[in-house]
Coordinates of C-alpha atoms and ligand atoms in Angstrom, one line a residue:
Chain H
X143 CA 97.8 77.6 7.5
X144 CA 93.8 78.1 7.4
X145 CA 93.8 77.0 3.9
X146 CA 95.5 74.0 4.5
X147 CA 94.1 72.7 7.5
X148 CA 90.1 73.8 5.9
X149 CA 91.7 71.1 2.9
X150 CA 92.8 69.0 4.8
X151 CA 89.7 68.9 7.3
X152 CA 87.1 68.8 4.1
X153 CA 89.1 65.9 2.4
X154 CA 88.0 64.3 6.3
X155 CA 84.3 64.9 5.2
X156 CA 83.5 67.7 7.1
X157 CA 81.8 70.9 5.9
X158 CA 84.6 73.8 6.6
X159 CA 83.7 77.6 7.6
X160 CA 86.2 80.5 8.2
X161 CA 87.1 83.4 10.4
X162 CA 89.6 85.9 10.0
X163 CA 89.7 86.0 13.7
X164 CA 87.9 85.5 17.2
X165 CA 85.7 88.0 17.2
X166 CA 84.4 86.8 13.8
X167 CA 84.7 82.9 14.7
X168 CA 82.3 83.7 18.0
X169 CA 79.5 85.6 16.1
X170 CA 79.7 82.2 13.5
X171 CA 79.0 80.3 16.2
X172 CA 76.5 81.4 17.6
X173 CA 74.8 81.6 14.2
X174 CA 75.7 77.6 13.6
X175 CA 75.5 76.5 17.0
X176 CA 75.4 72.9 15.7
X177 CA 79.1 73.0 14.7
X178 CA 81.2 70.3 15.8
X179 CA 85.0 71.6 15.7
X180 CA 86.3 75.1 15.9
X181 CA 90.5 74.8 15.4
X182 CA 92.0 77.7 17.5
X183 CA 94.5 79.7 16.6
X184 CA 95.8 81.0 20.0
X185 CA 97.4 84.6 18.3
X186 CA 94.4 86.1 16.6
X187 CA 93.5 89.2 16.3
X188 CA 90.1 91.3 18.2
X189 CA 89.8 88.3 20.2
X190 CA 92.5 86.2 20.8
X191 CA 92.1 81.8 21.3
X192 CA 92.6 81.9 24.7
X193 CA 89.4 84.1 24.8
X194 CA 87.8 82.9 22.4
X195 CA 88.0 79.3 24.1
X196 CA 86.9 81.1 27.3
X197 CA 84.3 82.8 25.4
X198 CA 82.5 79.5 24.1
X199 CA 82.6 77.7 27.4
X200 CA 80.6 80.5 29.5
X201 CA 77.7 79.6 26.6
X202 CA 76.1 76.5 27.5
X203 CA 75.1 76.0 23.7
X204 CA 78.3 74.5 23.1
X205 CA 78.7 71.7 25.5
X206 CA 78.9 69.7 22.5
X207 CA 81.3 71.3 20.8
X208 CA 84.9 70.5 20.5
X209 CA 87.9 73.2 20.4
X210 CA 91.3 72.3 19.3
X211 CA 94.2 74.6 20.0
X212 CA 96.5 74.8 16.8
X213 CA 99.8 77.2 17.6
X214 CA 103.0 78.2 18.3
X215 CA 102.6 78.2 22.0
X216 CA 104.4 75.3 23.1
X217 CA 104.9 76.4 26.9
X218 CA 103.4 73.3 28.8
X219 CA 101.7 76.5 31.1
X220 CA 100.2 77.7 27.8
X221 CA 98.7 74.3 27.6
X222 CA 97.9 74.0 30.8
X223 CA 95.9 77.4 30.3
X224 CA 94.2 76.6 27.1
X225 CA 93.5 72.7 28.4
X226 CA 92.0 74.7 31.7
X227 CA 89.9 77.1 30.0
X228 CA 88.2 74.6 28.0
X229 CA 90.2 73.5 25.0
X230 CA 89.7 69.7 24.6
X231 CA 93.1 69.3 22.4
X232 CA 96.3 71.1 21.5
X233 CA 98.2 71.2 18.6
X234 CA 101.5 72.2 18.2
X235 CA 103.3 73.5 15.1
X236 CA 104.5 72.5 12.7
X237 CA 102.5 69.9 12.7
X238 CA 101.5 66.9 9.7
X239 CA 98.4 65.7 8.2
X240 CA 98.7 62.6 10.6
X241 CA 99.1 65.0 13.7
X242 CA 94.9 66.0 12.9
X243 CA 94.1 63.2 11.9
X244 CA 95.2 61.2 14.5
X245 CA 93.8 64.1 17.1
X246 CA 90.1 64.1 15.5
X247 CA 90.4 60.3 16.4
X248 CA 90.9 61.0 20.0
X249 CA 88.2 63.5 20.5
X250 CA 85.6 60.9 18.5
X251 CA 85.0 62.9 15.9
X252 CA 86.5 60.1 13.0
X253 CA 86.7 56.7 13.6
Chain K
X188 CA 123.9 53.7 -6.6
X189 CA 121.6 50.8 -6.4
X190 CA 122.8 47.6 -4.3
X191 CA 123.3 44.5 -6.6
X192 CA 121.0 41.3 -6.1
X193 CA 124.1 39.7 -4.5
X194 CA 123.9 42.3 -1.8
X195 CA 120.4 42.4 -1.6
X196 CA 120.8 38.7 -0.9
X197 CA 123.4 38.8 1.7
X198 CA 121.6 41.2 3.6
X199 CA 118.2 39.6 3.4
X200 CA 119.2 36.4 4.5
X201 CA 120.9 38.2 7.5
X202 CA 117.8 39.5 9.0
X203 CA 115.8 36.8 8.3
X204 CA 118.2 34.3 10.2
X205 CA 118.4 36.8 12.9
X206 CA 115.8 38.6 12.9
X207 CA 112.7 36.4 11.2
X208 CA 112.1 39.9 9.3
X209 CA 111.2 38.9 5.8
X210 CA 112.4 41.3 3.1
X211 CA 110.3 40.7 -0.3
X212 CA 112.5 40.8 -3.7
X213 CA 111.6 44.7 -4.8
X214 CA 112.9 45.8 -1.8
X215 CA 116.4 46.9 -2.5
X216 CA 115.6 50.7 -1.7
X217 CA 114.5 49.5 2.1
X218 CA 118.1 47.9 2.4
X219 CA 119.8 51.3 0.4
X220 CA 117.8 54.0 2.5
X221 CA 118.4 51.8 5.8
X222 CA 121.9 51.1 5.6
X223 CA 123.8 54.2 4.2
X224 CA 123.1 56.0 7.3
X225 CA 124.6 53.3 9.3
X226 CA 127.6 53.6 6.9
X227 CA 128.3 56.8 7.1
X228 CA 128.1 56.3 10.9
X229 CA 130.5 53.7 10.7
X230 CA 132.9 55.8 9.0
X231 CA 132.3 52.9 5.8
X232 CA 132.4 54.3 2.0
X233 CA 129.5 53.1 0.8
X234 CA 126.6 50.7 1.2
X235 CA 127.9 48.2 -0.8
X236 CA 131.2 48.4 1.1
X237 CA 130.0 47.9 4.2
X238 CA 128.0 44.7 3.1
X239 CA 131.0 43.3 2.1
X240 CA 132.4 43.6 5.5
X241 CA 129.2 41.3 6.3
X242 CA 131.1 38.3 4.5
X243 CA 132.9 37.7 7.5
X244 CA 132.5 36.4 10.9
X245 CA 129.4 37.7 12.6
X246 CA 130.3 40.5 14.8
X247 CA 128.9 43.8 16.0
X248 CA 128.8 45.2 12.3
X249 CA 126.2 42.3 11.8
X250 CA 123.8 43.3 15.0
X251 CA 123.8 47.0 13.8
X252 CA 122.3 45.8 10.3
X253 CA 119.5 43.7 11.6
X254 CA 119.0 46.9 14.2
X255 CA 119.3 49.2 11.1
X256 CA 116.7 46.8 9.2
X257 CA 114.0 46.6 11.4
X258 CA 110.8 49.3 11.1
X259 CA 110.1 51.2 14.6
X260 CA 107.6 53.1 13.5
X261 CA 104.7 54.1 16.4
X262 CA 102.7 56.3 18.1
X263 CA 101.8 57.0 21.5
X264 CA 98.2 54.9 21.7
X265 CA 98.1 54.0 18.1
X266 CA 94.8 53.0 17.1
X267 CA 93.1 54.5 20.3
X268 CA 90.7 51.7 20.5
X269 CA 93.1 49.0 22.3
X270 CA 93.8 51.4 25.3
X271 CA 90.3 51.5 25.4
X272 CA 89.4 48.0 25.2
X273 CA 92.5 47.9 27.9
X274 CA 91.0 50.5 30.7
X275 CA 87.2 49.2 30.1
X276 CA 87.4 45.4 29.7
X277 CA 90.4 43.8 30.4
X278 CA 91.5 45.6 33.7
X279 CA 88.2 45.6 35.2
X280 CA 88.2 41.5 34.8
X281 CA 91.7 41.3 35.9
X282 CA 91.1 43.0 38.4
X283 CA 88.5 41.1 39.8
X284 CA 90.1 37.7 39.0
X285 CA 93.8 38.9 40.9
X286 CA 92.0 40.3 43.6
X287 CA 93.8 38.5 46.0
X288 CA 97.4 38.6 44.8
X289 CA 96.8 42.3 44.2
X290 CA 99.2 41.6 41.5
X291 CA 99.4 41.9 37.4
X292 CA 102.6 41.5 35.1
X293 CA 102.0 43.0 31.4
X294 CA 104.8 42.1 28.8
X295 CA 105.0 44.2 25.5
X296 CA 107.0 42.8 23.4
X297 CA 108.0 44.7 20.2
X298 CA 108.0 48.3 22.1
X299 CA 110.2 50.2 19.8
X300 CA 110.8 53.7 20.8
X301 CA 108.3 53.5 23.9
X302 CA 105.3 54.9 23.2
X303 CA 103.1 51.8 23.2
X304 CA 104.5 50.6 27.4
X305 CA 104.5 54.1 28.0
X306 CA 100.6 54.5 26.9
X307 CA 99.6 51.3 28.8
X308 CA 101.5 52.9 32.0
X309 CA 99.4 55.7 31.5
X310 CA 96.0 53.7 30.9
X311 CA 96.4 51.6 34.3
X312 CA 96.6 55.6 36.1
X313 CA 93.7 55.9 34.8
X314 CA 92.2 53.3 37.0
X315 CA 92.5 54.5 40.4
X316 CA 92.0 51.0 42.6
X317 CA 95.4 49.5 40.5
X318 CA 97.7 52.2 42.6
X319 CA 97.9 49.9 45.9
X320 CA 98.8 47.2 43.4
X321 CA 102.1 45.8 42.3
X322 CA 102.1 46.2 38.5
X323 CA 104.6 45.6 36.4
X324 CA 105.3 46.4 32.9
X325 CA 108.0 44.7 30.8
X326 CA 109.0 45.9 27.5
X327 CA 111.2 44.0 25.1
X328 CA 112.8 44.6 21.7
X329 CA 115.6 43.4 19.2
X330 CA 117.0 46.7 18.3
X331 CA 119.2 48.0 21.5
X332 CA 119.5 51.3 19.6
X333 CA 115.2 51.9 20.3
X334 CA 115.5 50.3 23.8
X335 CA 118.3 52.8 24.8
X336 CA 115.8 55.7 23.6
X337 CA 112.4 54.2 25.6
X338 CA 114.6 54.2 28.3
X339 CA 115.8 58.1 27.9
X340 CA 112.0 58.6 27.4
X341 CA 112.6 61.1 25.5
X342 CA 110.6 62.5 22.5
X343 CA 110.1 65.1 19.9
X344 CA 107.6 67.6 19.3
X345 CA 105.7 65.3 16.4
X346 CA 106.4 62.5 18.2
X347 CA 104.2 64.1 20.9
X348 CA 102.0 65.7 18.9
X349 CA 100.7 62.5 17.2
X350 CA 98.2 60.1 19.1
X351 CA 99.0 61.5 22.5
X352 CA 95.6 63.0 24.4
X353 CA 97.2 67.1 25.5
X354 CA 95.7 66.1 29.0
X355 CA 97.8 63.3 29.1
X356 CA 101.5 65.7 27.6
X357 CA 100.5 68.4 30.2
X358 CA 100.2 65.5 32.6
X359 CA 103.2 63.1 32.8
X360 CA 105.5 65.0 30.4
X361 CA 108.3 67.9 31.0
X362 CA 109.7 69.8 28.4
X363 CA 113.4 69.6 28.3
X364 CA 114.6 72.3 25.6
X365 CA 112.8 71.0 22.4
X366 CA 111.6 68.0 23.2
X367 CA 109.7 66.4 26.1
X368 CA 110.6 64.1 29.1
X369 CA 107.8 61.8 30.3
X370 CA 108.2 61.8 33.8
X371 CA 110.0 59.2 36.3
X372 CA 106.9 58.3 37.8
X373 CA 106.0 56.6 34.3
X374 CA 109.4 55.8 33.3
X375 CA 109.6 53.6 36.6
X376 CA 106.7 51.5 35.8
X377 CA 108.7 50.1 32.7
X378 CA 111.2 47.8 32.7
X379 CA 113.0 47.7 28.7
X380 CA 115.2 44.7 27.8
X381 CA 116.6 43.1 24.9
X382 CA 114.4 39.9 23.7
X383 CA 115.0 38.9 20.0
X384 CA 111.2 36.4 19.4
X385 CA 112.3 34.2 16.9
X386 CA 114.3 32.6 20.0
X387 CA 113.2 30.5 23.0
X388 CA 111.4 33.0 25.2
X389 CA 113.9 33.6 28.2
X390 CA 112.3 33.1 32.1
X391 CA 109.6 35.3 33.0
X392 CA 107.2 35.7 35.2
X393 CA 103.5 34.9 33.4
X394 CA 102.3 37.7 31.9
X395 CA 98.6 38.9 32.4
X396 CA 98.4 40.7 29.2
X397 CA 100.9 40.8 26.1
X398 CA 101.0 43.4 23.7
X399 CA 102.6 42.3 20.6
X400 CA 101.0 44.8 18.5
X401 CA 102.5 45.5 14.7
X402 CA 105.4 43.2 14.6
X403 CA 104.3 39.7 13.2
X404 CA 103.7 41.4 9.7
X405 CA 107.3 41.2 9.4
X406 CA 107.5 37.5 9.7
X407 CA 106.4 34.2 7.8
X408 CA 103.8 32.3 9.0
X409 CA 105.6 28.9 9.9
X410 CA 107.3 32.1 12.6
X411 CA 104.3 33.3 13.6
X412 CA 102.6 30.2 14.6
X413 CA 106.1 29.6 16.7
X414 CA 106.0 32.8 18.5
X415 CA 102.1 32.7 18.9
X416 CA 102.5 29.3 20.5
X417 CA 105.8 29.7 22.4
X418 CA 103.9 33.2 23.9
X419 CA 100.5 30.9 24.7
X420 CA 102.9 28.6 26.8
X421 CA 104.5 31.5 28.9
X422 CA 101.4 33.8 29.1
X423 CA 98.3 33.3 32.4
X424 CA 96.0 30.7 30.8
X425 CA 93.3 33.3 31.8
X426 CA 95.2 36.1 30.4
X427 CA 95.0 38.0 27.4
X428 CA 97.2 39.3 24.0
X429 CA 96.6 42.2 21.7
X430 CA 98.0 41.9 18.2
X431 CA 97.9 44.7 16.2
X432 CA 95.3 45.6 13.3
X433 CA 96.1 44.1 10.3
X434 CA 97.5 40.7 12.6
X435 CA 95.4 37.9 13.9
X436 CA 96.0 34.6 15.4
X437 CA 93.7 32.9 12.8
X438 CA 95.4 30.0 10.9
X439 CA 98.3 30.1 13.0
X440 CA 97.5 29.1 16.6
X441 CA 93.9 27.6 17.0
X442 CA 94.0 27.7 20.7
X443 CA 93.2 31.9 20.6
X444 CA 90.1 32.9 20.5
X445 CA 89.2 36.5 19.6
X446 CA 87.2 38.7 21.4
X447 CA 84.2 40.9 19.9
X448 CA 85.9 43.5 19.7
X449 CA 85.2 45.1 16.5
X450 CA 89.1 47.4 15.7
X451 CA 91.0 45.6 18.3
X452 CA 92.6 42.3 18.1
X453 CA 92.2 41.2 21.7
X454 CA 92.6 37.4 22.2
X455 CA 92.2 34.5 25.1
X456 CA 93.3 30.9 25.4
X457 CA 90.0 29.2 24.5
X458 CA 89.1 25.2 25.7
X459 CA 88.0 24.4 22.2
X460 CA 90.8 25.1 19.0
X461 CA 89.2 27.5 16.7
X462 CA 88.6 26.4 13.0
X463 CA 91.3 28.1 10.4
X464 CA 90.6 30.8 8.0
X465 CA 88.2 29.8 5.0
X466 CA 88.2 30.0 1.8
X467 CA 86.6 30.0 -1.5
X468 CA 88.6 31.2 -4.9
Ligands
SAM16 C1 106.6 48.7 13.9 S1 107.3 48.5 15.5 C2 105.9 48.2 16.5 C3 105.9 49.1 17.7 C4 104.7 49.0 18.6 N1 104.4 47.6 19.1 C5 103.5 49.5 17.9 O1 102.6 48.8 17.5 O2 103.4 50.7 17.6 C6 108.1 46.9 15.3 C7 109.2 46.6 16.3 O3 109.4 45.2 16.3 C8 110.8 45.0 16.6 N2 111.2 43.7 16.1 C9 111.4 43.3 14.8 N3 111.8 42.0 14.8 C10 111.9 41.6 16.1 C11 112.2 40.3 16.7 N4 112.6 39.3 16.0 N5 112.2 40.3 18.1 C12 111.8 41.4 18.8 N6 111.5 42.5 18.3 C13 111.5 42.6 16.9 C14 111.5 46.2 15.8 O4 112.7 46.4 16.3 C15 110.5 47.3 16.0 O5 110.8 48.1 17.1

């Protein structure tokens, strides 16, 4: 799932880093706060998306950065939550290539 | 098995006549993926059986060809930019220019499945003044089969997942088992009827703004020029229509004048006709 979306994200032009999980995706960015998209996976493990999400937007060096939820959840309350705590898009699976692409539109990101 | 040319024919002169959908030679796979679904729905044998059956008198069989034929494919806001365009430009100057009917009739007329009148609904919420107004949003279509689900409002989870905003799904939308309801608040604003354009366009009341996004491709360009100019006639002289990306009024109506706006193929009646398309080769 990582593998393909990092693909499918770098064949969009964008420079692609990983993380295992949230613990590891915070302390990368922090190091790179100039990233522009972090894709969520809400059931991680150490830190889960939810958190992670919640994490990011107490850090005012993010403002600019945009979070996309990509998971199983598909409870509208789950959205709801994730949409609350600071997620500016949701993806559920299974989803297509057109899904992100069409998503990275809306939050400005391609043209 | 492949359909013959004879078939291909039969069927291709069908939905042109009825339709104005142009099938180029090449496509016999269209007409063999298309149409053995609705065979097997029909309880028929075969493809080529059931275009046998065409031979005779037109009847319902014929209807749920063309319906079978035409290409519904669409997203919720495809190409972003028109909604935009919509919520930024063109209401704000309605708005000011209906100020005292406190009125504004939009017509859509190729809406498919729903998502494109359902999108617009959404994009005049967005604007907080038009909720005292009386707005109304017509949506048309040949195939009764795509009207029937716009109506149900009803969608999957890709069709949901693809060019609709999450704010927007957690906002207007239930989930009903797997897939998801928009709500009746929406669903009210739209009205969906059958309107085939290659006839006479039936009484209406002026639109403000027609959509008639992704649907001229399908036609030749002695149709085109008809429907452009039969929908100039019915449409407010100060209103506007949105074609979609790869369409453009250019060489077929000379009256429409597009506005700068550099995706989205927004266009008014103009006082002077605009010059045709140019060329050098
Ligand atoms: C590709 S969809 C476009 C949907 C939507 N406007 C969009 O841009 O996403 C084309 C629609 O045009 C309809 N259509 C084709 N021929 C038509 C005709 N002669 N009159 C009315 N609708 C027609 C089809 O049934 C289909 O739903």
């Amino acid at each position: 799932m990582r593998l393909m979306l990092s693909r499918m994200l770098q064949e969009l032009g964008f420079e692609v880093s990983q993380a295992g999980h949230g613990r590891e995706a915070l302390t990368h960015l922090q190091s790179h706060e100039d990233t522009d998209l972090a894709l969520v996976d809400w059931n991680m493990p150490e830190m889960n998306g939810l958190e992670l999400v919640e994490a990011v937007r107490q850090d005012a060096r993010f403002t600019n950065l945009r979070m996309m939820m990509v998971t199983t959840e598909t409870e509208m309350s789950q959205m709801a939550r994730a949409l609350g705590a600071g997620a500016n898009e949701y993806v559920m699976k299974p989803f297509t290539r057109d899904v992100i692409a069409d998503k990275l539109r809306i939050l400005g990101l391609t043209e | 098995m492949a359909i013959t040319q004879a078939e291909f024919d039969i069927v291709r002169t069908l939905i042109r006549g009825e339709a104005g959908i142009v099938l180029e030679q090449g496509k016999e796979y269209l007409v063999e993926a298309r149409l053995s679904p609705l065979a097997r729905r029909e309880g028929i044998a075969s493809t080529s059986d059931l275009i046998a059956q065409l031979g005779r008198l037109k009847g319902p069989l014929h209807t749920k060809v063309v319906e079978a034929m035409t290409t519904n494919e669409t997203i919720f806001f495809r190409d972003v930019e028109p909604f935009e365009v919509l919520r930024k430009e063109i209401l704000p100057k309605l708005i000011e220019a209906r100020r005292t009917s406190r009125r504004l009739q939009i017509w859509c007329g190729a809406s498919s499945t729903g998502q494109e009148p359902y999108s617009i609904a959404m994009t005049l919420l967005d604007i907080p003044e038009l909720a005292s107004w009386k707005v109304d949003i017509l949506a048309t279509d040949i195939s009764t089969d795509v009207l029937a689900r716009a109506r149900g409002g009803l969608y999957s989870q890709l069709e949901v997942n693809r060019g609709l905003p999450a704010t927007h799904l957690v906002k207007y939308f239930e989930k009903k088992g797997l897939e998801w309801q928009i709500n009746d608040k929406i669903r009210s604003m739209v009205r969906f009827e059958f309107l085939n354009l290659m006839k006479p366009l039936p009484s209406m009341t002026a639109p403000d703004i027609v959509f008639l996004r992704n649907v001229l491709i399908y036609f030749d360009t002695a149709d085109k020029s008809a429907i452009l100019t039969r929908i100039r006639g019915v449409m407010r002289q100060d209103g506007y229509l949105f074609l979609g990306a790869a369409e453009t009024t250019r060489s077929l109506d000379d009256r429409f004048e597009r506005l700068p706006f550099s995706k989205t193929g927004c266009y008014r009646i103009g006082s002077e006709p605009q010059p045709a398309l140019r060329a050098l080769a």
